[in-house]
C-alpha cells in the first residue's frame, strides 16, 4: 500500500497518511479470466486523482469506479460493496502491507466491460470495509498484466493502453528496469543512495513516490556514511493501517534523498520516510512520466514526459500522520522538526475539534475540507487526558 485512495486532508503544512488497503497478495493465484478479444490494442480512459489511477468498470450497464493497483495480485472488494458477485469461491490467504496474513473470501465477478474489452471470470478478494468511506468500488490488480497483457499508463493523456500482441511493447523508448514477481506482484531494483540498491514493490495503489523499508535502510546506513548524511530526523510512532493489521509503534526515519535512481533516470531532492512494510515505488512516479509494462520480458519502462534524464521532485517532508484508533483520529506520528510539533502537537493526541467543529469519527475527520491559506485550530486531548489548543 502503499496508501490507497481515500481523499487526503491536508491541514496547512501537514501531510496526513491514510489507511492502506492494497497488497492483498493472494495465494491460490490464477489468471483464468478471459477477454473477449485477441490480437487487440485498446485505449481505455483513466482518471488520475489524488495520485491514484481510476478505471471505469461497467457491470450490467452500471459504471463502477475501480483503482488500478499493481501492488495487489488480484482484484479486491470491500465487504458490503455494491459491486455484484457472480459466485463465491472460498477462502484464500492474503498478505497485507504489513506482511500479516489472514484468510479471506474470494469471489468471481460477473462479466464486465473495460474499454472495448469484456472480462469474464475475474476473481476478487473481499476484505473488511474501513470506517472511512472510500471513493471507489473495487480494485483491478496486477493479474491483468500477469495474463500476458502489456500496457502503458499515461496520466498526462489520461489513458491506459492495453495489448496482447507479443512484440507490441518490445521497442518502447525510455528507461527500462527488470521486475521480478513475488506473491505475483512486481518488485524492481532502485537506487536510493550511491552504490546502494533497494528492492521495491511497484505499487500504484500507494501514493508516495518512494518509501524504504526500515530494515533495508538500517543495512544501508550501517555500510555508508553518505546514507546517514541524508537523515533529516527520527521519530517513534505508527502510520500504516493495512487490510489485516495496524503496524506496531516503532522508529521512523525522515530522509532527504539527493537522488533516487530508476535505471539511468534520476529523481532528485526527494523527501521520504521509512516504513515497516515493503519498500515501494508508488503512483506519484506517474506525475513525471508514463510507465510501459511488458509482462513477456518482465520489463517496466519509465518514459519521462519532459525528456531529460532527471527531474527535481522537491516534495515537502511528512509532518504528521493521523491514524484511526477506535474510530477517533489520533496522531500516530509527528516529526519533531515540523510546524505541528513546534506548535505543540504530540504522538497520541486525539483530535476533538477542528476550527470549532466537533469531531465525532475518523471518517468525518478525513473528509473535512479546509483552506490551506488559512490557519487551522485544533483542540486535542493528550495522553494525560488534558485538552489543549494547537494552531497550525
Tab-separated table of C-alpha atoms in Angstrom:
chain	number	residue	atom	x	y	z
A	1	UNK	CA	0.000	0.000	0.000
A	2	UNK	CA	1.378	1.642	-0.167
A	3	UNK	CA	-1.581	4.124	0.623
A	4	UNK	CA	-4.788	3.615	-1.170
A	5	UNK	CA	-7.204	6.203	-2.323
A	6	UNK	CA	-9.286	7.894	0.324
A	7	UNK	CA	-9.392	11.669	-0.080
A	8	UNK	CA	-6.391	13.211	1.605
A	9	UNK	CA	-6.961	16.045	4.041
A	10	UNK	CA	-4.065	18.475	4.257
A	11	UNK	CA	-4.028	20.974	7.082
A	12	UNK	CA	-1.573	23.701	6.061
A	13	UNK	CA	1.844	22.012	6.154
A	14	UNK	CA	0.656	18.649	7.484
A	15	UNK	CA	0.691	15.518	5.370
A	16	UNK	CA	-1.991	13.100	6.515
A	17	UNK	CA	-1.144	9.499	5.729
A	18	UNK	CA	-4.261	7.460	5.215
A	19	UNK	CA	-5.189	3.829	5.721
A	20	UNK	CA	-3.678	1.376	3.295
A	21	UNK	CA	-5.885	-1.177	1.569
A	22	UNK	CA	-3.705	-2.517	-1.236
A	23	UNK	CA	-1.407	-5.526	-1.248
A	24	UNK	CA	-3.845	-8.377	-0.949
A	25	UNK	CA	-1.199	-10.726	-2.267
A	26	UNK	CA	-3.172	-13.894	-2.793
A	27	UNK	CA	-2.122	-17.500	-2.736
A	28	UNK	CA	-4.066	-19.997	-4.886
A	29	UNK	CA	-3.419	-17.338	-7.507
A	30	UNK	CA	-4.862	-17.777	-11.003
A	31	UNK	CA	-5.393	-15.850	-14.205
A	32	UNK	CA	-8.239	-17.976	-15.514
A	33	UNK	CA	-10.319	-14.960	-16.503
A	34	UNK	CA	-10.824	-14.442	-20.227
A	35	UNK	CA	-11.002	-11.458	-22.556
A	36	UNK	CA	-13.464	-11.032	-25.391
A	37	UNK	CA	-10.802	-10.144	-27.966
A	38	UNK	CA	-7.409	-11.370	-29.124
A	39	UNK	CA	-4.710	-9.614	-31.155
A	40	UNK	CA	-6.063	-6.316	-29.885
A	41	UNK	CA	-4.872	-2.843	-28.919
A	42	UNK	CA	-7.324	-0.930	-26.756
A	43	UNK	CA	-7.061	2.602	-25.386
A	44	UNK	CA	-9.019	2.992	-22.154
A	45	UNK	CA	-9.733	6.361	-20.497
A	46	UNK	CA	-8.451	6.727	-16.935
A	47	UNK	CA	-8.908	9.314	-14.225
A	48	UNK	CA	-5.796	10.270	-12.251
A	49	UNK	CA	-6.909	11.845	-8.985
A	50	UNK	CA	-5.115	12.161	-5.653
A	51	UNK	CA	-2.149	10.198	-7.034
A	52	UNK	CA	-4.329	7.197	-7.857
A	53	UNK	CA	-5.282	5.652	-11.203
A	54	UNK	CA	-9.019	5.034	-11.618
A	55	UNK	CA	-10.762	2.903	-14.249
A	56	UNK	CA	-14.451	2.692	-15.139
A	57	UNK	CA	-15.762	-0.864	-14.992
A	58	UNK	CA	-19.280	-1.458	-16.356
A	59	UNK	CA	-21.298	-4.343	-14.920
A	60	UNK	CA	-24.861	-4.952	-16.130
A	61	UNK	CA	-24.798	-1.493	-17.716
A	62	UNK	CA	-23.848	0.279	-14.487
A	63	UNK	CA	-20.468	2.044	-14.108
A	64	UNK	CA	-18.243	1.318	-11.117
A	65	UNK	CA	-15.048	3.098	-10.140
A	66	UNK	CA	-12.039	0.801	-9.706
A	67	UNK	CA	-8.423	1.573	-8.783
A	68	UNK	CA	-5.638	0.115	-10.918
A	69	UNK	CA	-3.396	-1.280	-8.167
A	70	UNK	CA	-0.216	-3.057	-9.272
A	71	UNK	CA	0.557	-3.848	-5.622
A	72	UNK	CA	-2.425	-6.192	-5.450
A	73	UNK	CA	-2.099	-9.556	-7.165
A	74	UNK	CA	-5.806	-9.859	-7.921
A	75	UNK	CA	-8.991	-7.813	-7.689
A	76	UNK	CA	-10.421	-6.615	-4.412
A	77	UNK	CA	-13.778	-5.557	-2.995
A	78	UNK	CA	-14.942	-4.396	0.432
A	79	UNK	CA	-17.473	-6.292	2.495
A	80	UNK	CA	-20.880	-4.848	1.715
A	81	UNK	CA	-19.746	-3.482	-1.647
A	82	UNK	CA	-22.458	-2.638	-4.177
A	83	UNK	CA	-20.478	-4.447	-6.893
A	84	UNK	CA	-22.453	-7.592	-7.850
A	85	UNK	CA	-20.917	-11.018	-7.270
A	86	UNK	CA	-21.395	-13.988	-9.593
A	87	UNK	CA	-20.023	-16.785	-7.368
A	88	UNK	CA	-18.345	-17.441	-4.016
A	89	UNK	CA	-15.018	-19.244	-4.474
A	90	UNK	CA	-13.994	-19.984	-0.881
A	91	UNK	CA	-11.097	-18.819	1.281
A	92	UNK	CA	-7.641	-17.620	0.243
A	93	UNK	CA	-4.604	-16.395	2.171
A	94	UNK	CA	-3.860	-12.673	1.901
A	95	UNK	CA	-0.726	-10.770	2.982
A	96	UNK	CA	-1.342	-7.093	3.731
A	97	UNK	CA	1.027	-4.103	3.543
A	98	UNK	CA	2.463	-5.009	6.958
A	99	UNK	CA	3.132	-8.602	5.894
A	100	UNK	CA	0.371	-10.011	8.137
A	101	UNK	CA	-1.512	-12.975	6.683
A	102	UNK	CA	-5.206	-13.721	7.031
A	103	UNK	CA	-7.755	-15.969	5.348
A	104	UNK	CA	-10.308	-14.005	3.346
A	105	UNK	CA	-13.083	-14.795	0.885
A	106	UNK	CA	-12.538	-14.905	-2.864
A	107	UNK	CA	-15.389	-14.239	-5.287
A	108	UNK	CA	-15.922	-14.218	-9.036
A	109	UNK	CA	-17.306	-11.045	-10.602
A	110	UNK	CA	-19.866	-11.077	-13.401
A	111	UNK	CA	-18.541	-10.302	-16.895
A	112	UNK	CA	-17.622	-6.621	-17.046
A	113	UNK	CA	-16.675	-4.050	-19.666
A	114	UNK	CA	-13.236	-2.425	-19.518
A	115	UNK	CA	-12.975	-0.123	-22.501
A	116	UNK	CA	-13.954	-2.232	-25.515
A	117	UNK	CA	-12.995	-5.460	-23.732
A	118	UNK	CA	-15.327	-7.814	-21.912
A	119	UNK	CA	-13.580	-9.517	-18.995
A	120	UNK	CA	-15.161	-12.778	-17.811
A	121	UNK	CA	-14.346	-14.886	-14.762
A	122	UNK	CA	-12.396	-12.191	-12.915
A	123	UNK	CA	-11.548	-13.062	-9.290
A	124	UNK	CA	-11.521	-10.619	-6.372
A	125	UNK	CA	-10.832	-10.930	-2.659
A	126	UNK	CA	-13.306	-9.460	-0.198
A	127	UNK	CA	-11.744	-7.555	2.695
A	128	UNK	CA	-13.162	-5.841	5.732
A	129	UNK	CA	-14.614	-2.430	4.943
A	130	UNK	CA	-12.856	0.531	6.592
A	131	UNK	CA	-14.754	3.020	8.724
A	132	UNK	CA	-13.897	5.842	6.350
A	133	UNK	CA	-15.785	5.924	3.084
A	134	UNK	CA	-13.626	5.026	0.073
A	135	UNK	CA	-14.336	6.938	-3.120
A	136	UNK	CA	-14.081	3.835	-5.291
A	137	UNK	CA	-15.865	0.492	-5.637
A	138	UNK	CA	-13.057	-2.011	-6.129
A	139	UNK	CA	-9.544	-2.811	-7.316
A	140	UNK	CA	-8.098	-4.252	-10.519
A	141	UNK	CA	-4.815	-5.967	-9.646
A	142	UNK	CA	-1.594	-6.927	-11.404
A	143	UNK	CA	-3.188	-10.137	-12.675
A	144	UNK	CA	-4.344	-8.024	-15.618
A	145	UNK	CA	-0.688	-7.880	-16.727
A	146	UNK	CA	0.249	-11.353	-15.477
A	147	UNK	CA	-2.304	-12.589	-18.009
A	148	UNK	CA	0.296	-11.601	-20.618
A	149	UNK	CA	-1.324	-8.282	-21.495
A	150	UNK	CA	1.102	-5.381	-21.842
A	151	UNK	CA	0.159	-1.834	-21.008
A	152	UNK	CA	1.053	1.839	-20.924
A	153	UNK	CA	-0.182	4.020	-18.059
A	154	UNK	CA	-0.135	7.647	-19.230
A	155	UNK	CA	-1.618	10.069	-16.700
A	156	UNK	CA	-0.865	13.137	-18.804
A	157	UNK	CA	-3.041	11.855	-21.665
A	158	UNK	CA	-5.306	10.109	-19.127
A	159	UNK	CA	-5.210	6.790	-20.963
A	160	UNK	CA	-4.337	3.153	-20.330
A	161	UNK	CA	-3.233	1.308	-23.483
A	162	UNK	CA	-3.593	-2.480	-23.333
A	163	UNK	CA	-2.473	-5.039	-25.910
A	164	UNK	CA	-1.991	-8.807	-26.079
A	165	UNK	CA	0.288	-8.593	-29.134
A	166	UNK	CA	3.599	-10.329	-28.412
A	167	UNK	CA	6.081	-7.664	-29.527
A	168	UNK	CA	3.898	-4.587	-29.285
A	169	UNK	CA	5.852	-3.039	-26.387
A	170	UNK	CA	9.305	-4.510	-27.113
A	171	UNK	CA	10.725	-1.321	-28.651
A	172	UNK	CA	9.387	1.093	-26.042
A	173	UNK	CA	11.742	4.053	-25.575
A	174	UNK	CA	12.702	5.228	-22.110
A	175	UNK	CA	14.377	3.814	-19.026
A	176	UNK	CA	13.730	0.071	-18.631
A	177	UNK	CA	14.038	-1.844	-15.356
A	178	UNK	CA	13.579	-5.593	-14.966
A	179	UNK	CA	10.936	-6.719	-12.486
A	180	UNK	CA	10.598	-9.936	-10.525
A	181	UNK	CA	7.322	-11.401	-9.334
A	182	UNK	CA	6.916	-12.083	-5.619
A	183	UNK	CA	3.465	-13.124	-4.436
A	184	UNK	CA	2.516	-12.407	-8.061
A	185	UNK	CA	3.253	-8.663	-7.805
A	186	UNK	CA	6.234	-6.822	-9.374
A	187	UNK	CA	9.394	-5.893	-7.494
A	188	UNK	CA	12.111	-3.720	-9.075
A	189	UNK	CA	15.607	-2.651	-8.036
A	190	UNK	CA	16.066	1.087	-7.499
A	191	UNK	CA	18.978	3.046	-6.046
A	192	UNK	CA	18.178	5.460	-3.210
A	193	UNK	CA	21.867	6.007	-2.352
A	194	UNK	CA	25.086	5.948	-4.371
A	195	UNK	CA	26.346	2.362	-4.748
A	196	UNK	CA	23.269	1.008	-2.966
A	197	UNK	CA	20.231	-0.769	-4.424
A	198	UNK	CA	16.882	-1.427	-2.801
A	199	UNK	CA	14.216	-3.929	-3.819
A	200	UNK	CA	10.893	-2.086	-4.038
A	201	UNK	CA	7.355	-3.103	-4.905
A	202	UNK	CA	5.990	-1.199	-7.914
A	203	UNK	CA	2.685	-0.286	-6.336
A	204	UNK	CA	0.242	2.117	-7.994
A	205	UNK	CA	-2.058	1.536	-5.016
A	206	UNK	CA	0.420	3.543	-2.944
A	207	UNK	CA	0.552	7.287	-3.441
A	208	UNK	CA	4.055	8.320	-2.362
A	209	UNK	CA	6.856	8.298	-4.948
A	210	UNK	CA	9.080	6.147	-2.741
A	211	UNK	CA	9.253	4.705	0.743
A	212	UNK	CA	12.013	2.484	2.063
A	213	UNK	CA	11.698	-0.469	4.389
A	214	UNK	CA	13.236	0.394	7.776
A	215	UNK	CA	15.324	-2.795	7.969
A	216	UNK	CA	16.679	-2.176	4.476
A	217	UNK	CA	17.547	1.405	5.418
A	218	UNK	CA	19.383	0.285	8.558
A	219	UNK	CA	21.509	-2.065	6.459
A	220	UNK	CA	22.379	0.739	4.030
A	221	UNK	CA	23.144	3.162	6.861
A	222	UNK	CA	25.435	0.654	8.588
A	223	UNK	CA	27.570	0.401	5.454
A	224	UNK	CA	27.853	4.054	4.426
A	225	UNK	CA	28.272	7.492	5.991
A	226	UNK	CA	26.723	9.139	2.916
A	227	UNK	CA	23.464	7.335	3.739
A	228	UNK	CA	23.406	8.775	7.254
A	229	UNK	CA	24.137	12.238	5.852
A	230	UNK	CA	20.690	12.190	4.210
A	231	UNK	CA	18.803	11.662	7.500
A	232	UNK	CA	16.719	14.704	8.498
A	233	UNK	CA	15.338	13.296	11.718
A	234	UNK	CA	13.797	10.401	13.579
A	235	UNK	CA	10.564	9.847	15.487
A	236	UNK	CA	8.666	6.983	17.089
A	237	UNK	CA	5.105	6.235	16.031
A	238	UNK	CA	2.901	4.388	13.558
A	239	UNK	CA	1.132	5.425	10.384
A	240	UNK	CA	0.095	2.392	8.320
A	241	UNK	CA	-3.168	0.552	8.873
A	242	UNK	CA	-3.478	-2.253	6.342
A	243	UNK	CA	-6.158	-4.765	5.417
A	244	UNK	CA	-5.330	-7.247	8.174
A	245	UNK	CA	-3.398	-5.209	10.736
A	246	UNK	CA	-2.065	-1.935	12.053
A	247	UNK	CA	1.714	-1.644	12.180
A	248	UNK	CA	3.386	-1.653	15.569
A	249	UNK	CA	4.781	1.523	17.106
A	250	UNK	CA	8.400	1.864	16.027
A	251	UNK	CA	11.088	4.282	14.910
A	252	UNK	CA	10.558	6.152	11.640
A	253	UNK	CA	13.454	7.840	9.845
A	254	UNK	CA	12.875	11.048	7.863
A	255	UNK	CA	15.090	11.274	4.779
A	256	UNK	CA	16.017	13.811	2.124
A	257	UNK	CA	17.481	11.790	-0.731
A	258	UNK	CA	19.964	13.524	-3.017
A	259	UNK	CA	18.641	11.310	-5.772
A	260	UNK	CA	16.576	8.196	-6.364
A	261	UNK	CA	17.631	6.252	-9.461
A	262	UNK	CA	15.242	4.277	-11.669
A	263	UNK	CA	17.741	2.670	-14.009
A	264	UNK	CA	19.581	5.590	-15.608
A	265	UNK	CA	16.878	8.106	-14.669
A	266	UNK	CA	17.245	10.198	-11.502
A	267	UNK	CA	14.607	11.767	-9.265
A	268	UNK	CA	16.431	14.419	-7.232
A	269	UNK	CA	15.621	16.169	-3.936
A	270	UNK	CA	13.200	13.503	-2.700
A	271	UNK	CA	11.756	13.625	0.824
A	272	UNK	CA	10.619	10.292	2.184
A	273	UNK	CA	10.320	8.176	5.321
A	274	UNK	CA	10.966	4.584	6.331
A	275	UNK	CA	8.157	2.063	6.648
A	276	UNK	CA	7.729	-1.314	8.325
A	277	UNK	CA	6.212	-2.713	5.134
A	278	UNK	CA	7.978	-3.381	1.858
A	279	UNK	CA	9.898	-0.619	0.132
A	280	UNK	CA	7.722	0.665	-2.666
A	281	UNK	CA	7.584	2.902	-5.709
A	282	UNK	CA	4.134	4.499	-5.718
A	283	UNK	CA	1.808	6.178	-8.176
A	284	UNK	CA	3.487	9.587	-7.871
A	285	UNK	CA	6.096	8.329	-10.349
A	286	UNK	CA	3.303	8.766	-12.911
A	287	UNK	CA	3.373	12.523	-12.270
A	288	UNK	CA	6.688	12.620	-14.125
A	289	UNK	CA	6.247	10.123	-16.935
A	290	UNK	CA	4.289	7.213	-18.360
A	291	UNK	CA	5.047	3.587	-17.487
A	292	UNK	CA	5.200	0.744	-20.011
A	293	UNK	CA	4.605	-2.721	-18.531
A	294	UNK	CA	5.894	-5.570	-20.688
A	295	UNK	CA	5.000	-8.861	-18.945
A	296	UNK	CA	6.558	-11.060	-21.626
A	297	UNK	CA	10.011	-9.610	-20.959
A	298	UNK	CA	9.220	-8.645	-17.353
A	299	UNK	CA	10.245	-5.060	-18.063
A	300	UNK	CA	8.925	-1.753	-16.783
A	301	UNK	CA	9.990	1.201	-18.892
A	302	UNK	CA	9.674	4.720	-17.498
A	303	UNK	CA	9.086	7.346	-20.192
A	304	UNK	CA	9.621	10.871	-18.794
A	305	UNK	CA	7.068	13.402	-20.010
A	306	UNK	CA	9.558	16.213	-20.441
A	307	UNK	CA	12.583	14.499	-21.951
A	308	UNK	CA	15.640	14.885	-19.684
A	309	UNK	CA	17.251	12.049	-17.728
A	310	UNK	CA	16.434	13.592	-14.356
A	311	UNK	CA	13.715	15.597	-12.641
A	312	UNK	CA	13.675	17.586	-9.398
A	313	UNK	CA	10.875	16.403	-7.124
A	314	UNK	CA	11.251	18.907	-4.269
A	315	UNK	CA	8.346	17.473	-2.285
A	316	UNK	CA	7.669	18.525	1.318
A	317	UNK	CA	8.657	16.266	4.174
A	318	UNK	CA	5.900	14.472	6.056
A	319	UNK	CA	4.789	16.376	9.136
A	320	UNK	CA	2.026	14.440	10.864
A	321	UNK	CA	0.278	11.126	10.323
A	322	UNK	CA	-3.206	10.626	11.746
A	323	UNK	CA	-4.425	7.085	12.400
A	324	UNK	CA	-7.795	5.567	13.277
A	325	UNK	CA	-7.951	4.426	16.915
A	326	UNK	CA	-11.400	3.225	17.994
A	327	UNK	CA	-12.945	5.412	15.254
A	328	UNK	CA	-11.221	8.546	16.554
A	329	UNK	CA	-8.464	10.476	14.725
A	330	UNK	CA	-5.230	10.213	16.673
A	331	UNK	CA	-1.727	11.495	15.966
A	332	UNK	CA	0.202	8.350	15.062
A	333	UNK	CA	3.436	10.083	14.109
A	334	UNK	CA	4.770	13.644	14.300
A	335	UNK	CA	8.177	14.835	13.158
A	336	UNK	CA	9.943	16.930	15.789
A	337	UNK	CA	11.092	19.458	13.181
A	338	UNK	CA	7.612	20.033	11.780
A	339	UNK	CA	5.440	23.090	12.354
A	340	UNK	CA	2.901	20.847	14.063
A	341	UNK	CA	5.429	19.657	16.655
A	342	UNK	CA	6.716	23.177	17.326
A	343	UNK	CA	3.142	24.290	17.941
A	344	UNK	CA	2.508	21.536	20.474
A	345	UNK	CA	1.097	18.514	18.643
A	346	UNK	CA	2.369	15.185	20.015
A	347	UNK	CA	2.134	11.492	19.219
A	348	UNK	CA	-1.006	10.054	20.875
A	349	UNK	CA	-3.013	13.312	20.820
A	350	UNK	CA	-6.681	12.713	19.920
A	351	UNK	CA	-8.410	15.308	17.716
A	352	UNK	CA	-11.574	16.667	19.351
A	353	UNK	CA	-12.336	19.798	17.290
A	354	UNK	CA	-11.165	21.399	14.034
A	355	UNK	CA	-11.859	25.145	13.768
A	356	UNK	CA	-14.646	24.753	16.296
A	357	UNK	CA	-16.299	21.754	14.607
A	358	UNK	CA	-16.667	18.788	16.955
A	359	UNK	CA	-15.076	15.642	15.533
A	360	UNK	CA	-17.120	12.519	16.228
A	361	UNK	CA	-15.385	9.999	13.966
A	362	UNK	CA	-12.245	9.333	11.968
A	363	UNK	CA	-14.381	9.253	8.826
A	364	UNK	CA	-15.644	12.783	9.486
A	365	UNK	CA	-12.091	13.990	10.126
A	366	UNK	CA	-10.674	12.580	6.883
A	367	UNK	CA	-13.390	14.232	4.820
A	368	UNK	CA	-13.048	17.733	6.254
A	369	UNK	CA	-12.117	20.408	3.729
A	370	UNK	CA	-10.048	23.372	4.842
A	371	UNK	CA	-8.438	26.320	3.077
A	372	UNK	CA	-4.686	25.740	3.284
A	373	UNK	CA	-4.112	29.512	3.212
A	374	UNK	CA	-5.990	29.923	6.491
A	375	UNK	CA	-4.820	28.829	9.920
A	376	UNK	CA	-6.318	25.677	11.399
A	377	UNK	CA	-7.136	25.486	15.098
A	378	UNK	CA	-7.208	22.038	16.665
A	379	UNK	CA	-8.481	21.091	20.097
A	380	UNK	CA	-6.811	17.839	21.112
A	381	UNK	CA	-6.731	15.575	24.163
A	382	UNK	CA	-3.229	14.491	25.166
A	383	UNK	CA	-2.172	11.177	26.707
A	384	UNK	CA	-2.716	12.542	30.215
A	385	UNK	CA	-6.344	13.374	29.439
A	386	UNK	CA	-5.849	17.152	29.274
A	387	UNK	CA	-7.225	19.258	26.420
A	388	UNK	CA	-5.041	21.786	24.591
A	389	UNK	CA	-5.259	24.075	21.604
A	390	UNK	CA	-2.865	23.727	18.671
A	391	UNK	CA	-2.791	26.362	15.931
A	392	UNK	CA	-1.313	25.486	12.556
